[in-house]
Amino acid sequence: MKQGIFITIEGGEGAGKSTLIERLSNMMLERGKSVLTTREPGGIPIAEQIRSVILDKAHVTMDARTEALLYAAARRQHLVEKVVPALQQGQFVICDRFVDSSLAYQGHARGLGMDAVWEINRFAIQELMPDLTIYMDVTPETGLSRISQAAEREVNRLDLEQMSFHEKVREGYHLLLEKFPERIVLINAELGPEQVYHDVLNVIEQRFAGFFATDVKL
Ligand code: TYD
């Protein structure tokens, strides 16, 4: 039975998810909360191996359905091996990407259809949806220019897609916002990291006031 809180962070390339996650994790630790940060695809050895198959720049012939199935397989293993045990221990789990990535990238941008991609993911996650999803909204122009300036980030197969693909990804996320207005919150990630962090913190504190209420106030 789930006792912790499950938050996912979503967005297109260069939205600033990693920076945000690091800051959120530090904030939780400072407040004495037990937090697990992780990412998809990957996060555990089996899923990291699937990740390297999916993102390998040499795999240009990968079929869109194969890609969707591999993401779902990596998701399943990561969920049962890492996320569920942490939630059962009452931890705050922050995951960089989850099922919405598959719906936006494979379902909408690749054109497989969100319903079809949802079906295989439903099988993979068995109803375990995030309590909150933060969607970091940036234009592909901003996102891709941030990536090209970040020397340490390795370019992967999906980064090599055309601009129109990244625009479709964003469109997909906007459709998801309409579909799940309770769960997904849009954050303007065109703003600087400081503003983004404060906006996200506000959302989290409002949603999970009870979680923070146990803080000892001196
Ligand atoms: P990554 O290097 O982690 O990129 P980012 O920092 O943008 O998260 O690569 C993950 C890539 O995989 C990214 O381009 C998004 C894509 N992806 C999907 O297409 N579907 C999915 O279900 C997931 C989890 C990721």
mmCIF file of C-alpha atoms and ligand atoms in Angstrom:
data_model
loop_
_atom_site.group_PDB
_atom_site.id
_atom_site.type_symbol
_atom_site.label_atom_id
_atom_site.label_comp_id
_atom_site.label_asym_id
_atom_site.label_seq_id
_atom_site.Cartn_x
_atom_site.Cartn_y
_atom_site.Cartn_z
ATOM 1 C CA MET A 1 0.000 0.000 0.000
ATOM 2 C CA LYS A 2 1.320 3.437 -1.010
ATOM 3 C CA GLN A 3 2.130 5.882 1.801
ATOM 4 C CA GLY A 4 4.673 8.269 0.310
ATOM 5 C CA ILE A 5 4.209 10.996 -2.278
ATOM 6 C CA PHE A 6 4.965 10.457 -5.936
ATOM 7 C CA ILE A 7 5.858 13.526 -8.016
ATOM 8 C CA THR A 8 6.921 13.428 -11.645
ATOM 9 C CA ILE A 9 8.680 16.203 -13.560
ATOM 10 C CA GLU A 10 7.958 16.492 -17.252
ATOM 11 C CA GLY A 11 8.964 18.715 -20.141
ATOM 12 C CA GLY A 12 10.677 18.901 -23.476
ATOM 13 C CA GLU A 13 14.413 18.938 -24.046
ATOM 14 C CA GLY A 14 16.295 21.634 -22.095
ATOM 15 C CA ALA A 15 13.357 22.553 -19.860
ATOM 16 C CA GLY A 16 15.619 22.511 -16.795
ATOM 17 C CA LYS A 17 14.254 19.399 -15.091
ATOM 18 C CA SER A 18 17.585 18.229 -13.620
ATOM 19 C CA THR A 19 18.390 21.593 -12.013
ATOM 20 C CA LEU A 20 14.923 21.784 -10.504
ATOM 21 C CA ILE A 21 15.038 18.216 -9.175
ATOM 22 C CA GLU A 22 18.380 18.809 -7.483
ATOM 23 C CA ARG A 23 17.053 21.903 -5.728
ATOM 24 C CA LEU A 24 13.838 20.194 -4.636
ATOM 25 C CA SER A 25 15.773 17.257 -3.275
ATOM 26 C CA ASN A 26 18.096 19.536 -1.271
ATOM 27 C CA MET A 27 15.119 21.415 0.114
ATOM 28 C CA MET A 28 13.451 18.171 1.267
ATOM 29 C CA LEU A 29 16.643 16.965 2.919
ATOM 30 C CA GLU A 30 17.064 20.301 4.711
ATOM 31 C CA ARG A 31 13.547 19.867 6.044
ATOM 32 C CA GLY A 32 14.451 16.425 7.286
ATOM 33 C CA LYS A 33 12.309 14.578 4.750
ATOM 34 C CA SER A 34 13.282 11.311 3.197
ATOM 35 C CA VAL A 35 13.485 11.820 -0.554
ATOM 36 C CA LEU A 36 14.328 9.628 -3.511
ATOM 37 C CA THR A 37 15.202 11.244 -6.837
ATOM 38 C CA THR A 38 15.315 9.080 -9.898
ATOM 39 C CA ARG A 39 14.862 9.214 -13.660
ATOM 40 C CA GLU A 40 13.335 7.522 -16.649
ATOM 41 C CA PRO A 41 14.275 5.753 -18.752
ATOM 42 C CA GLY A 42 16.776 4.249 -16.309
ATOM 43 C CA GLY A 43 17.226 4.576 -12.581
ATOM 44 C CA ILE A 44 18.161 0.904 -12.016
ATOM 45 C CA PRO A 45 20.562 -1.411 -13.911
ATOM 46 C CA ILE A 46 17.971 -3.265 -16.056
ATOM 47 C CA ALA A 47 16.261 -0.025 -17.074
ATOM 48 C CA GLU A 48 19.601 1.727 -17.707
ATOM 49 C CA GLN A 49 20.439 -1.043 -20.172
ATOM 50 C CA ILE A 50 17.108 -0.569 -21.919
ATOM 51 C CA ARG A 51 17.826 3.183 -21.937
ATOM 52 C CA SER A 52 21.115 2.699 -23.757
ATOM 53 C CA VAL A 53 19.353 0.609 -26.432
ATOM 54 C CA ILE A 54 16.629 3.234 -26.914
ATOM 55 C CA LEU A 55 18.868 6.288 -26.982
ATOM 56 C CA ASP A 56 21.781 4.833 -28.989
ATOM 57 C CA LYS A 57 22.426 7.223 -31.895
ATOM 58 C CA ALA A 58 23.206 4.217 -34.116
ATOM 59 C CA HIS A 59 19.667 2.807 -33.738
ATOM 60 C CA VAL A 60 18.114 4.946 -36.439
ATOM 61 C CA THR A 61 15.962 2.053 -37.681
ATOM 62 C CA MET A 62 14.112 1.634 -34.393
ATOM 63 C CA ASP A 63 10.398 1.215 -35.022
ATOM 64 C CA ALA A 64 8.094 3.610 -33.136
ATOM 65 C CA ARG A 65 6.157 0.774 -31.463
ATOM 66 C CA THR A 66 9.381 -0.931 -30.428
ATOM 67 C CA GLU A 67 10.467 2.343 -28.878
ATOM 68 C CA ALA A 68 7.164 2.725 -26.996
ATOM 69 C CA LEU A 69 7.340 -0.862 -25.710
ATOM 70 C CA LEU A 70 10.929 -0.428 -24.533
ATOM 71 C CA TYR A 71 10.038 2.722 -22.595
ATOM 72 C CA ALA A 72 7.106 0.893 -21.016
ATOM 73 C CA ALA A 73 9.327 -2.087 -20.125
ATOM 74 C CA ALA A 74 11.956 0.171 -18.541
ATOM 75 C CA ARG A 75 9.155 1.972 -16.678
ATOM 76 C CA ARG A 76 7.722 -1.260 -15.280
ATOM 77 C CA GLN A 77 11.018 -2.514 -13.917
ATOM 78 C CA HIS A 78 11.948 0.870 -12.453
ATOM 79 C CA LEU A 79 8.546 1.176 -10.817
ATOM 80 C CA VAL A 80 8.541 -2.206 -9.089
ATOM 81 C CA GLU A 81 12.211 -2.238 -8.192
ATOM 82 C CA LYS A 82 12.675 1.344 -7.041
ATOM 83 C CA VAL A 83 9.615 3.606 -6.906
ATOM 84 C CA VAL A 84 7.076 1.314 -5.183
ATOM 85 C CA PRO A 85 9.420 0.217 -2.353
ATOM 86 C CA ALA A 86 10.309 3.878 -1.662
ATOM 87 C CA LEU A 87 6.634 4.882 -1.597
ATOM 88 C CA GLN A 88 5.875 1.987 0.722
ATOM 89 C CA GLN A 89 8.509 3.340 3.100
ATOM 90 C CA GLY A 90 6.735 6.718 3.080
ATOM 91 C CA GLN A 91 9.351 8.484 0.989
ATOM 92 C CA PHE A 92 8.894 11.515 -1.217
ATOM 93 C CA VAL A 93 9.737 10.259 -4.704
ATOM 94 C CA ILE A 94 10.685 12.738 -7.438
ATOM 95 C CA CYS A 95 10.962 11.125 -10.845
ATOM 96 C CA ASP A 96 12.423 12.820 -13.928
ATOM 97 C CA ARG A 97 9.852 11.764 -16.581
ATOM 98 C CA PHE A 98 7.144 9.086 -16.348
ATOM 99 C CA VAL A 99 4.121 7.966 -18.339
ATOM 100 C CA ASP A 100 3.312 11.459 -19.687
ATOM 101 C CA SER A 101 6.615 11.408 -21.600
ATOM 102 C CA SER A 102 5.463 8.316 -23.470
ATOM 103 C CA LEU A 103 2.060 9.879 -24.165
ATOM 104 C CA ALA A 104 3.596 13.135 -25.473
ATOM 105 C CA TYR A 105 6.615 11.693 -27.330
ATOM 106 C CA GLN A 106 5.432 8.317 -28.610
ATOM 107 C CA GLY A 107 1.681 8.878 -28.499
ATOM 108 C CA HIS A 108 1.469 12.360 -29.950
ATOM 109 C CA ALA A 109 4.806 13.342 -31.548
ATOM 110 C CA ARG A 110 5.513 9.927 -33.121
ATOM 111 C CA GLY A 111 1.860 9.600 -34.024
ATOM 112 C CA LEU A 112 1.129 6.240 -32.360
ATOM 113 C CA GLY A 113 -1.896 7.788 -30.674
ATOM 114 C CA MET A 114 -2.187 8.586 -26.982
ATOM 115 C CA ASP A 115 -4.841 5.918 -26.441
ATOM 116 C CA ALA A 116 -2.682 3.132 -27.867
ATOM 117 C CA VAL A 117 0.340 4.211 -25.848
ATOM 118 C CA TRP A 118 -1.814 4.539 -22.746
ATOM 119 C CA GLU A 119 -2.931 0.900 -23.167
ATOM 120 C CA ILE A 120 0.590 -0.542 -22.996
ATOM 121 C CA ASN A 121 1.467 1.784 -20.151
ATOM 122 C CA ARG A 122 -1.616 0.820 -18.199
ATOM 123 C CA PHE A 123 -0.349 -2.750 -18.364
ATOM 124 C CA ALA A 124 3.084 -1.565 -17.204
ATOM 125 C CA ILE A 125 2.087 0.659 -14.295
ATOM 126 C CA GLN A 126 -1.111 -1.007 -13.048
ATOM 127 C CA GLU A 127 -2.885 2.228 -12.063
ATOM 128 C CA LEU A 128 0.044 3.667 -10.131
ATOM 129 C CA MET A 129 -0.149 7.300 -11.242
ATOM 130 C CA PRO A 130 1.738 10.256 -9.765
ATOM 131 C CA ASP A 131 0.108 12.378 -7.055
ATOM 132 C CA LEU A 132 1.365 15.462 -8.885
ATOM 133 C CA THR A 133 3.061 16.126 -12.208
ATOM 134 C CA ILE A 134 5.013 19.305 -12.821
ATOM 135 C CA TYR A 135 5.141 20.139 -16.516
ATOM 136 C CA MET A 136 7.963 22.579 -17.334
ATOM 137 C CA ASP A 137 6.877 24.484 -20.390
ATOM 138 C CA VAL A 138 9.497 25.931 -22.774
ATOM 139 C CA THR A 139 9.493 26.566 -26.485
ATOM 140 C CA PRO A 140 11.676 24.101 -28.401
ATOM 141 C CA GLU A 141 13.825 27.066 -29.489
ATOM 142 C CA THR A 142 14.686 27.909 -25.880
ATOM 143 C CA GLY A 143 15.102 24.279 -24.839
ATOM 144 C CA LEU A 144 17.329 23.241 -27.693
ATOM 145 C CA SER A 145 19.508 26.334 -27.418
ATOM 146 C CA ARG A 146 20.013 25.563 -23.699
ATOM 147 C CA ILE A 147 21.095 22.033 -24.575
ATOM 148 C CA SER A 148 23.549 23.170 -27.223
ATOM 149 C CA GLN A 149 25.170 25.428 -24.624
ATOM 150 C CA ALA A 150 25.453 22.683 -21.990
ATOM 151 C CA ALA A 151 28.733 21.068 -22.971
ATOM 152 C CA GLU A 152 28.488 18.216 -20.431
ATOM 153 C CA ARG A 153 25.175 16.874 -21.753
ATOM 154 C CA GLU A 154 25.587 14.121 -24.297
ATOM 155 C CA VAL A 155 23.459 14.425 -27.435
ATOM 156 C CA ASN A 156 21.078 11.426 -27.771
ATOM 157 C CA ARG A 157 18.957 9.985 -30.580
ATOM 158 C CA LEU A 158 15.879 12.014 -29.648
ATOM 159 C CA ASP A 159 17.820 15.286 -29.560
ATOM 160 C CA LEU A 160 18.572 14.717 -33.229
ATOM 161 C CA GLU A 161 14.905 14.961 -34.192
ATOM 162 C CA GLN A 162 13.628 17.884 -36.292
ATOM 163 C CA MET A 163 12.248 21.007 -34.664
ATOM 164 C CA SER A 164 8.751 19.956 -35.780
ATOM 165 C CA PHE A 165 9.043 16.819 -33.605
ATOM 166 C CA HIS A 166 9.839 18.901 -30.527
ATOM 167 C CA GLU A 167 6.928 21.193 -31.322
ATOM 168 C CA LYS A 168 4.628 18.169 -31.444
ATOM 169 C CA VAL A 169 5.986 16.992 -28.098
ATOM 170 C CA ARG A 170 5.022 20.339 -26.585
ATOM 171 C CA GLU A 171 1.604 20.150 -28.228
ATOM 172 C CA GLY A 172 1.212 16.667 -26.722
ATOM 173 C CA TYR A 173 1.950 17.949 -23.227
ATOM 174 C CA HIS A 174 -0.615 20.716 -23.698
ATOM 175 C CA LEU A 175 -3.228 18.108 -24.640
ATOM 176 C CA LEU A 176 -2.332 16.191 -21.480
ATOM 177 C CA LEU A 177 -2.809 19.353 -19.404
ATOM 178 C CA GLU A 178 -6.357 19.564 -20.722
ATOM 179 C CA LYS A 179 -6.936 15.876 -20.048
ATOM 180 C CA PHE A 180 -5.552 15.823 -16.505
ATOM 181 C CA PRO A 181 -6.063 19.341 -15.114
ATOM 182 C CA GLU A 182 -6.018 18.126 -11.500
ATOM 183 C CA ARG A 183 -2.826 16.143 -11.698
ATOM 184 C CA ILE A 184 -0.639 18.189 -14.058
ATOM 185 C CA VAL A 185 0.474 21.738 -13.246
ATOM 186 C CA LEU A 186 2.110 23.940 -15.870
ATOM 187 C CA ILE A 187 5.172 25.911 -14.827
ATOM 188 C CA ASN A 188 6.595 28.577 -17.125
ATOM 189 C CA ALA A 189 10.150 27.278 -17.585
ATOM 190 C CA GLU A 190 11.136 30.133 -19.852
ATOM 191 C CA LEU A 191 11.733 31.996 -16.579
ATOM 192 C CA GLY A 192 15.037 31.601 -14.762
ATOM 193 C CA PRO A 193 15.802 28.611 -12.502
ATOM 194 C CA GLU A 194 15.236 30.660 -9.340
ATOM 195 C CA GLN A 195 11.695 31.677 -10.314
ATOM 196 C CA VAL A 196 10.882 28.176 -11.542
ATOM 197 C CA TYR A 197 12.036 26.661 -8.240
ATOM 198 C CA HIS A 198 9.896 29.059 -6.207
ATOM 199 C CA ASP A 199 6.834 28.476 -8.381
ATOM 200 C CA VAL A 200 7.194 24.706 -8.034
ATOM 201 C CA LEU A 201 7.817 24.911 -4.314
ATOM 202 C CA ASN A 202 4.594 26.880 -3.891
ATOM 203 C CA VAL A 203 2.638 24.225 -5.731
ATOM 204 C CA ILE A 204 4.164 21.402 -3.690
ATOM 205 C CA GLU A 205 3.639 23.157 -0.354
ATOM 206 C CA GLN A 206 0.018 23.879 -1.185
ATOM 207 C CA ARG A 207 -0.722 20.351 -2.382
ATOM 208 C CA PHE A 208 1.061 18.498 0.381
ATOM 209 C CA ALA A 209 0.691 20.827 3.342
ATOM 210 C CA GLY A 210 0.157 17.815 5.608
ATOM 211 C CA PHE A 211 3.457 16.294 4.576
ATOM 212 C CA PHE A 212 5.339 19.409 5.668
ATOM 213 C CA ALA A 213 3.174 20.118 8.706
ATOM 214 C CA THR A 214 5.122 17.572 10.757
ATOM 215 C CA ASP A 215 8.170 19.885 10.574
ATOM 216 C CA VAL A 216 9.253 20.915 14.067
ATOM 217 C CA LYS A 217 8.853 24.681 14.366
ATOM 218 C CA LEU A 218 11.227 26.345 16.875
HETATM 219 P P1 TYD B 1 17.419 12.216 -21.409
HETATM 220 O O1 TYD B 1 18.849 12.314 -21.777
HETATM 221 O O2 TYD B 1 17.098 11.704 -20.054
HETATM 222 O O3 TYD B 1 16.738 13.592 -21.726
HETATM 223 P P2 TYD B 1 16.051 14.650 -20.793
HETATM 224 O O4 TYD B 1 17.159 15.259 -20.007
HETATM 225 O O5 TYD B 1 15.406 15.575 -21.774
HETATM 226 O O6 TYD B 1 15.043 13.924 -19.939
HETATM 227 O O7 TYD B 1 16.721 11.335 -22.532
HETATM 228 C C1 TYD B 1 15.476 10.860 -22.410
HETATM 229 C C2 TYD B 1 14.813 10.974 -23.779
HETATM 230 O O8 TYD B 1 13.817 9.985 -23.884
HETATM 231 C C3 TYD B 1 14.150 12.317 -23.974
HETATM 232 O O9 TYD B 1 14.383 12.752 -25.298
HETATM 233 C C4 TYD B 1 12.670 12.003 -23.850
HETATM 234 C C5 TYD B 1 12.592 10.574 -24.266
HETATM 235 N N1 TYD B 1 11.488 9.795 -23.677
HETATM 236 C C6 TYD B 1 10.439 9.360 -24.486
HETATM 237 O O10 TYD B 1 10.419 9.640 -25.685
HETATM 238 N N2 TYD B 1 9.451 8.600 -23.929
HETATM 239 C C7 TYD B 1 9.461 8.251 -22.613
HETATM 240 O O11 TYD B 1 8.546 7.553 -22.138
HETATM 241 C C8 TYD B 1 10.541 8.718 -21.780
HETATM 242 C C9 TYD B 1 10.586 8.357 -20.341
HETATM 243 C C10 TYD B 1 11.529 9.481 -22.359
#
